[in-house]
XYZ file of C-alpha atoms in Angstrom:
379
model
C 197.801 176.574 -84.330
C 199.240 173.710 -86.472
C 202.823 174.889 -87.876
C 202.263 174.521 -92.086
C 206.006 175.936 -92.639
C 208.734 174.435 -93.727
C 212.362 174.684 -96.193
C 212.388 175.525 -100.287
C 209.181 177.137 -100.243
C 208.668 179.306 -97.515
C 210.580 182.355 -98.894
C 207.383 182.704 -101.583
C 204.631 182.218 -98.925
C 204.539 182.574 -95.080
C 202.129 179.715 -94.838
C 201.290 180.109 -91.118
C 200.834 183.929 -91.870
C 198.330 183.235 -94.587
C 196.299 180.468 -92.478
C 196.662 183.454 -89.118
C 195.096 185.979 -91.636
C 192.439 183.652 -92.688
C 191.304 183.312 -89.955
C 190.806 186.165 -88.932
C 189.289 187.643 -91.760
C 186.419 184.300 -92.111
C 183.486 185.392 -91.230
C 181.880 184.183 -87.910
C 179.547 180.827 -88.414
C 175.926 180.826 -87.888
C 174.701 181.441 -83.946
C 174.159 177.816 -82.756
C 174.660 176.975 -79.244
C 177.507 174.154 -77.903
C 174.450 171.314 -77.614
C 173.031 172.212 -81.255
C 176.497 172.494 -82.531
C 177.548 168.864 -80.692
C 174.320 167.664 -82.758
C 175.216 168.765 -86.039
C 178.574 167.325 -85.860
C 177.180 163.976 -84.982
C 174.625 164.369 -87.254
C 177.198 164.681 -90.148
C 179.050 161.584 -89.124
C 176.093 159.357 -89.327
C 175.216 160.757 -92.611
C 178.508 160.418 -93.936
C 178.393 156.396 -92.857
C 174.790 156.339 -94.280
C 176.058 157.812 -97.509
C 178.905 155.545 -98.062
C 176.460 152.654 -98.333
C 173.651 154.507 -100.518
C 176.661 155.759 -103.228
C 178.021 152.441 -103.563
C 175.311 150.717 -103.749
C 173.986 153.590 -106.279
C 177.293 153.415 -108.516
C 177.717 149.820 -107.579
C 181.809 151.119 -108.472
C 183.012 148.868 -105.425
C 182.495 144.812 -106.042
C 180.639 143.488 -103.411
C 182.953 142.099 -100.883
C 186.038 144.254 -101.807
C 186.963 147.098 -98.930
C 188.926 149.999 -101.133
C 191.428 152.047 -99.287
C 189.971 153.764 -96.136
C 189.854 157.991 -95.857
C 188.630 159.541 -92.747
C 185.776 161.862 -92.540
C 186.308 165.130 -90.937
C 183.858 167.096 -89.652
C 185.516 170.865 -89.495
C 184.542 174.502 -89.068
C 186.295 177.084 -90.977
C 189.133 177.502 -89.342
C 189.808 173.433 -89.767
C 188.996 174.000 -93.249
C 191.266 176.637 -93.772
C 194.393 175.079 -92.135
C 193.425 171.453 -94.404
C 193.597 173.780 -97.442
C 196.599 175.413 -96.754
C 198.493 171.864 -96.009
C 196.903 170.655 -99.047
C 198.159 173.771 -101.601
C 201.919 173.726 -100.338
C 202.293 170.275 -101.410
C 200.574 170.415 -104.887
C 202.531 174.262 -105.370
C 205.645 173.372 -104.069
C 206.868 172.943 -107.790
C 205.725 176.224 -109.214
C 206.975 177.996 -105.966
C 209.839 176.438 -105.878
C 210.515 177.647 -110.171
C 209.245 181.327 -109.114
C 211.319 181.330 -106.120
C 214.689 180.787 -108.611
C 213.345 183.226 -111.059
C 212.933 186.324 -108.267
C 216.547 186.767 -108.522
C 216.867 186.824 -111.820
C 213.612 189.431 -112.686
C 213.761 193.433 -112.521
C 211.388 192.796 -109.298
C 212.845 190.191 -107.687
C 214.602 193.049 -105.126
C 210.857 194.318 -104.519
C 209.394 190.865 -104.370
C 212.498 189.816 -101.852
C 211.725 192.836 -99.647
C 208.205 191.953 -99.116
C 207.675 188.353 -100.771
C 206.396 185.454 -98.172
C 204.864 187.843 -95.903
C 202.648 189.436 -98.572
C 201.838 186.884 -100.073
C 200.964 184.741 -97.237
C 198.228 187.815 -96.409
C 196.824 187.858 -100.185
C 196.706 183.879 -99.843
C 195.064 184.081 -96.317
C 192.289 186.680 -97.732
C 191.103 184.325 -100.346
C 191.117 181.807 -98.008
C 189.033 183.671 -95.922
C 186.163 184.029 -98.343
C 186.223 180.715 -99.587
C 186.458 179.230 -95.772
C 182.442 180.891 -95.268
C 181.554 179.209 -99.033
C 182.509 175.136 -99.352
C 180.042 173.104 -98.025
C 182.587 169.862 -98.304
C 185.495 168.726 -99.867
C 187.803 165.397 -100.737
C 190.685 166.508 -100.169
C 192.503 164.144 -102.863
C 196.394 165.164 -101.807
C 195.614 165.839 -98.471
C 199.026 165.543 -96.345
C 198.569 164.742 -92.961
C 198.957 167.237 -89.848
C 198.274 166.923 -86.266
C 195.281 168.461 -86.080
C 193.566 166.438 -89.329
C 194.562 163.170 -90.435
C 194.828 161.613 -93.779
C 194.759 158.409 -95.697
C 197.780 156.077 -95.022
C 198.743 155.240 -98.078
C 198.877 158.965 -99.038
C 196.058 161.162 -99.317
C 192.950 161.997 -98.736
C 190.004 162.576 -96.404
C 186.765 164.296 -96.877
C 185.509 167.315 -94.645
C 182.488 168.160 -94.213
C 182.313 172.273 -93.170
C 179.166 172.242 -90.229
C 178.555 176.135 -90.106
C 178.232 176.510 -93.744
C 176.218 173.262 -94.055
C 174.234 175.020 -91.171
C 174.325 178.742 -92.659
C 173.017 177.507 -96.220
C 170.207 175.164 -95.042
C 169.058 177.941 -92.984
C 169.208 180.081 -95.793
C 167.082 177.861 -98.188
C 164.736 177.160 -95.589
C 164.802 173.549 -96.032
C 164.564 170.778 -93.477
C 167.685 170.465 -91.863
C 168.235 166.451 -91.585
C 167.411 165.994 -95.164
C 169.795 168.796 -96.452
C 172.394 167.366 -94.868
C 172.027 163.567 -96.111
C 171.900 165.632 -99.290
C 175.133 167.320 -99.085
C 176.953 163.761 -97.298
C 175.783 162.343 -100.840
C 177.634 164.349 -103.118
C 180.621 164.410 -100.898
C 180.616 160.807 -100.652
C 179.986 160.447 -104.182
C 183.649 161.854 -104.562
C 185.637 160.197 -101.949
C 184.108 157.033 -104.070
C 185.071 157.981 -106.938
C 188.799 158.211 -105.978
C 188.783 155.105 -103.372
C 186.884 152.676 -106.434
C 189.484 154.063 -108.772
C 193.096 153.410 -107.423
C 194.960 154.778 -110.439
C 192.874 158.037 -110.528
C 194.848 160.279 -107.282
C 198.605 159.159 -109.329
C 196.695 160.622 -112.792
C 195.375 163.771 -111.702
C 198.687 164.969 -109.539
C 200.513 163.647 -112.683
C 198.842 166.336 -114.948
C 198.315 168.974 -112.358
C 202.501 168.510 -111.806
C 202.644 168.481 -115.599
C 200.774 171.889 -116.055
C 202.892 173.641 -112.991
C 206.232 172.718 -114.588
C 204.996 174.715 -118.057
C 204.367 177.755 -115.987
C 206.219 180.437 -117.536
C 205.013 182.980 -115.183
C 207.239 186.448 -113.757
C 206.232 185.986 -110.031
C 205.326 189.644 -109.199
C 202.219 189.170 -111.722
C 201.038 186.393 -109.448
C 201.695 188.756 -106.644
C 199.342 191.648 -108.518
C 196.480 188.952 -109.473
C 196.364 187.902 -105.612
C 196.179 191.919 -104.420
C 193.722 192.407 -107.097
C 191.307 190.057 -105.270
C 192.432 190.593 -101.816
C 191.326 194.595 -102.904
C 187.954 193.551 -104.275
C 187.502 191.667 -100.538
C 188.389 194.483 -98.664
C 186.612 197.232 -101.211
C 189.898 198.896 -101.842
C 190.206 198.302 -105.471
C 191.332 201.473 -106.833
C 188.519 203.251 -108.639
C 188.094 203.191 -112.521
C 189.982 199.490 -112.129
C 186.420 197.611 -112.182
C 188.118 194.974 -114.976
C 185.111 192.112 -114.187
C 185.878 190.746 -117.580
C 189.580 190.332 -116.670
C 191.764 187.194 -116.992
C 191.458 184.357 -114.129
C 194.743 183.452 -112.063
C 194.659 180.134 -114.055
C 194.005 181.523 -117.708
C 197.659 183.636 -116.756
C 199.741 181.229 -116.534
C 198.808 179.402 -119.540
C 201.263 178.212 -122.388
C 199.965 176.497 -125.577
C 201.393 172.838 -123.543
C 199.253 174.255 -120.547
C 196.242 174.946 -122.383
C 196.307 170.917 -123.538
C 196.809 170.111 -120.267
C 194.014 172.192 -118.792
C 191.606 170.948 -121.183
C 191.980 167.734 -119.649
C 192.174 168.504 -116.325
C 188.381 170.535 -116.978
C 187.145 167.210 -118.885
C 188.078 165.359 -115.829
C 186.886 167.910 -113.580
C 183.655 168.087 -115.012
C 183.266 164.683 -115.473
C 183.697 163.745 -111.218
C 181.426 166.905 -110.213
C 178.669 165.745 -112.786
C 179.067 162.252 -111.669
C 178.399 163.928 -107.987
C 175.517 165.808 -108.815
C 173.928 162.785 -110.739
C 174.411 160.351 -108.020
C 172.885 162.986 -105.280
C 170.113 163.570 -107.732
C 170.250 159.373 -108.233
C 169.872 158.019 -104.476
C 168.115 161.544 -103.081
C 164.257 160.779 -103.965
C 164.894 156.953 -102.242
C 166.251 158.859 -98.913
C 165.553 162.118 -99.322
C 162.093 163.231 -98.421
C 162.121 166.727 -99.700
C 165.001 166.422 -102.578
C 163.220 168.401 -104.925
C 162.750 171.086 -102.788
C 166.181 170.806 -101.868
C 167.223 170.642 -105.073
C 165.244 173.471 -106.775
C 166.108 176.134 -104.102
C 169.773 174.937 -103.930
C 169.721 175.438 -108.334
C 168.692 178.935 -107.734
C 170.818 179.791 -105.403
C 173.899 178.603 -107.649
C 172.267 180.514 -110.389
C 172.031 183.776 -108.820
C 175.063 183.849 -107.278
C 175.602 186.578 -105.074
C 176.755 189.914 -105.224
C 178.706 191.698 -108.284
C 181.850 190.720 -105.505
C 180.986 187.535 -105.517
C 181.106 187.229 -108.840
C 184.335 189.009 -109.789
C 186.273 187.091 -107.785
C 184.589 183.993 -108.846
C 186.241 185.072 -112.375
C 189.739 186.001 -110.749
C 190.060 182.656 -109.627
C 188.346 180.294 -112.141
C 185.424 179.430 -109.885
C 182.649 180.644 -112.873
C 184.654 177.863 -114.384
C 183.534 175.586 -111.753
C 179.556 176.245 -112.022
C 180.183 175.305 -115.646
C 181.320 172.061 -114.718
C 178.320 170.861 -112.615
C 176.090 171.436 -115.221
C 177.916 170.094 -118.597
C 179.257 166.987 -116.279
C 175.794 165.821 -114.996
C 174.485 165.783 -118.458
C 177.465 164.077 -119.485
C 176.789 161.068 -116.988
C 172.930 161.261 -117.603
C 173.115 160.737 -121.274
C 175.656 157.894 -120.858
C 174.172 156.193 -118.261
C 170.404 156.635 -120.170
C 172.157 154.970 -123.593
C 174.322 152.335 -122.169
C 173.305 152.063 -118.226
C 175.111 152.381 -115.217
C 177.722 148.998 -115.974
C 178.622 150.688 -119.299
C 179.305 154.454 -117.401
C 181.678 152.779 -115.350
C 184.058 151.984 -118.132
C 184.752 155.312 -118.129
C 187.300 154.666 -114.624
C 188.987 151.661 -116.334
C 192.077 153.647 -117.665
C 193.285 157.516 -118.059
C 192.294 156.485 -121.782
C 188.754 155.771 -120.814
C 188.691 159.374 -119.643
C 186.162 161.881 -121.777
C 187.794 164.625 -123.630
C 186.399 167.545 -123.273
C 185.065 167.750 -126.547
C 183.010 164.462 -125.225
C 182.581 166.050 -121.804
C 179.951 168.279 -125.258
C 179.111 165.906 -126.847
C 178.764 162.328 -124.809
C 177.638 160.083 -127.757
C 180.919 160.649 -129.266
C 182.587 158.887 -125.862
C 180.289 155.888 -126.491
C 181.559 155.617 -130.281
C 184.974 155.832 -129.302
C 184.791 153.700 -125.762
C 181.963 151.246 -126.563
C 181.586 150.592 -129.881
C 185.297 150.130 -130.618
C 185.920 147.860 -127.703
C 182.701 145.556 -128.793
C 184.003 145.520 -132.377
């Protein structure tokens, strides 16, 4: 197992105890034999190469005859995933842990939290992990550090995984062919490790707000601590009963201050803004290399609808992830009425500066980003 610890932080989290506890809590991937799994990792890789071409071409982000910066692509199972993750969440916390690890002292439970801190933590950490691990399909990991096991970018970040058993698990689930689900997937994904290789100044603007909103947190560390048992309970079924608070407050919407909530409002325009642009482009290039995209793309709608079970969707609210869903949906229609009023060229204005950026009251209401971006700048 890759070593993830390391001085300053590790008093808050045991970071090799919460990627052991992952896991072993993930559940197991779907039955596929060593030949059909060999396949599907190969599989992936092509599409991923495939993809790169179809996205750029699709965006057209990336002059012709200019290479951006080069990311690998990973191909991972949940276990890979995990230990990525946990690499990737001790560099971007390191700040907040670091400013809850000087307040423990100086709290009424910083005794109880020193007795039982890094260990318990690192378990609560590792059972999220754990269901999340069985859920992601990919990821670009934008301040990915690099470990043994799973390289990064050279200049400083990033690669893109791709997870094979749940890319497996949910095609199977669907009931959709196979080859053209996972083209489908390598789109989006691709669509995103685009996004920040076209856009150089993007990875320095996003760590610069995310550092921004960690250094407001105000937060008493043990109410961290309770937030995490809370949803390593609801995993587990242990919750204590009559505590059934689904409408309860997310990790994030804690540890907000008034200069937080400016900050997060941002970070959610931005947000929504990259995963629209992701779902647009997959629904963009699919129907050219896609056979069955609207298949795909209907069952794969109704599956994010429903969601899954009343667990499922608690901790979905305990950690912001409802949030997410949100995003897909008001992002794509962002990008769709842009592109449909000023075409793709004038979309792309939108990764010329931070200032370029949508707010997220024109993440609402798009037409208002064209008055503001457009109209001014051709005045």
């Amino acid at each position: 197992m890759t070593r993830i610890g390391g001085a300053g932080t590790s008093g808050m989290v045991d970071w090799n105890l919460a990627v052991a506890t992952a896991t072993r809590f993930v559940r197991p991937g779907p039955d596929v034999s060593r030949d059909e799994a060999r396949a599907v990792v190969a599989e992936l890789r092509r599409h991923a190469k495939a993809a790169e071409e179809h996205v750029r071409a699709f965006t057209r982000m990336i002059p012709e005859g200019h290479e951006p910066e080069d990311t690998p692509v990973l191909v991972v199972d949940r276990a890979g995933w995990v230990k990525a993750n946990v690499a990737g969440f001790r560099e971007v916390l390191r700040p907040l842990l670091e400013k809850m690890q000087e307040r423990r002292g100086n709290t009424p439970g910083g005794a109880v939290l020193g007795a039982v801190g890094g260990k318990v933590t690192g378990v609560e950490l590792g059972m999220l992990l754990s269901f999340l691990a069985s859920r992601v399909l990919g990821q670009y990991e934008t301040f990915a550090p690099a470990t043994r096991d799973l390289p990064a970018s050279e200049t400083g970040g990033g690669r893109l995984l791709l997870v094979a058993p749940n890319i497996v698990h949910v095609e199977r689930e669907l009931g959709v062919d196979p080859h053209d689900f996972r083209l489908w997937v390598c789109l989006h994904e691709e669509t995103h490790r685009t996004q920040f290789t076209a856009v150089p100044w993007l990875r320095d603007h996003l760590e610069g707000e995310i550092q921004s909103f960690l250094e407001q947190t105000e937060v008493d560390p043990m109410t961290v601590l309770e937030r995490l048992r809370e949803a390593a309970q609801s995993l587990t079924g242990n919750k204590p009963e009559g505590d059934e608070d689904e409408g309860g407050r997310s990790i994030v919407e804690l540890v907000q201050t008034p200069a937080q909530r400016e900050i997060l409002g941002r970070l959610t325009a931005v947000m929504s803004l990259l995963e629209g642009h992701a779902d647009y482009v997959m629904d963009g290039v699919g129907p050219q290399v896609v056979p069955s995209v609207n298949e795909i793309r209907e069952k794969f709608q109704q599956r994010r609808a429903k969601g899954a079970s009343r667990l499922d969707q608690a901790l979905r609210k305990l950690l912001g992830l409802d949030a997410k869903l949100r995003q897909y949906r008001d992002g794509e229609r962002f990008v769709r009425a842009v592109v449909e009023e000023v075409g793709m060229d004038g979309f792309n204005r939108v990764w010329t500066s931070p200032n370029t950026l949508p707010t997220k009251a024109e993440i609402a209401k798009p037409a208002d980003w064209v008055a503001r971006v457009h109209r001014k700048a051709d005045s």
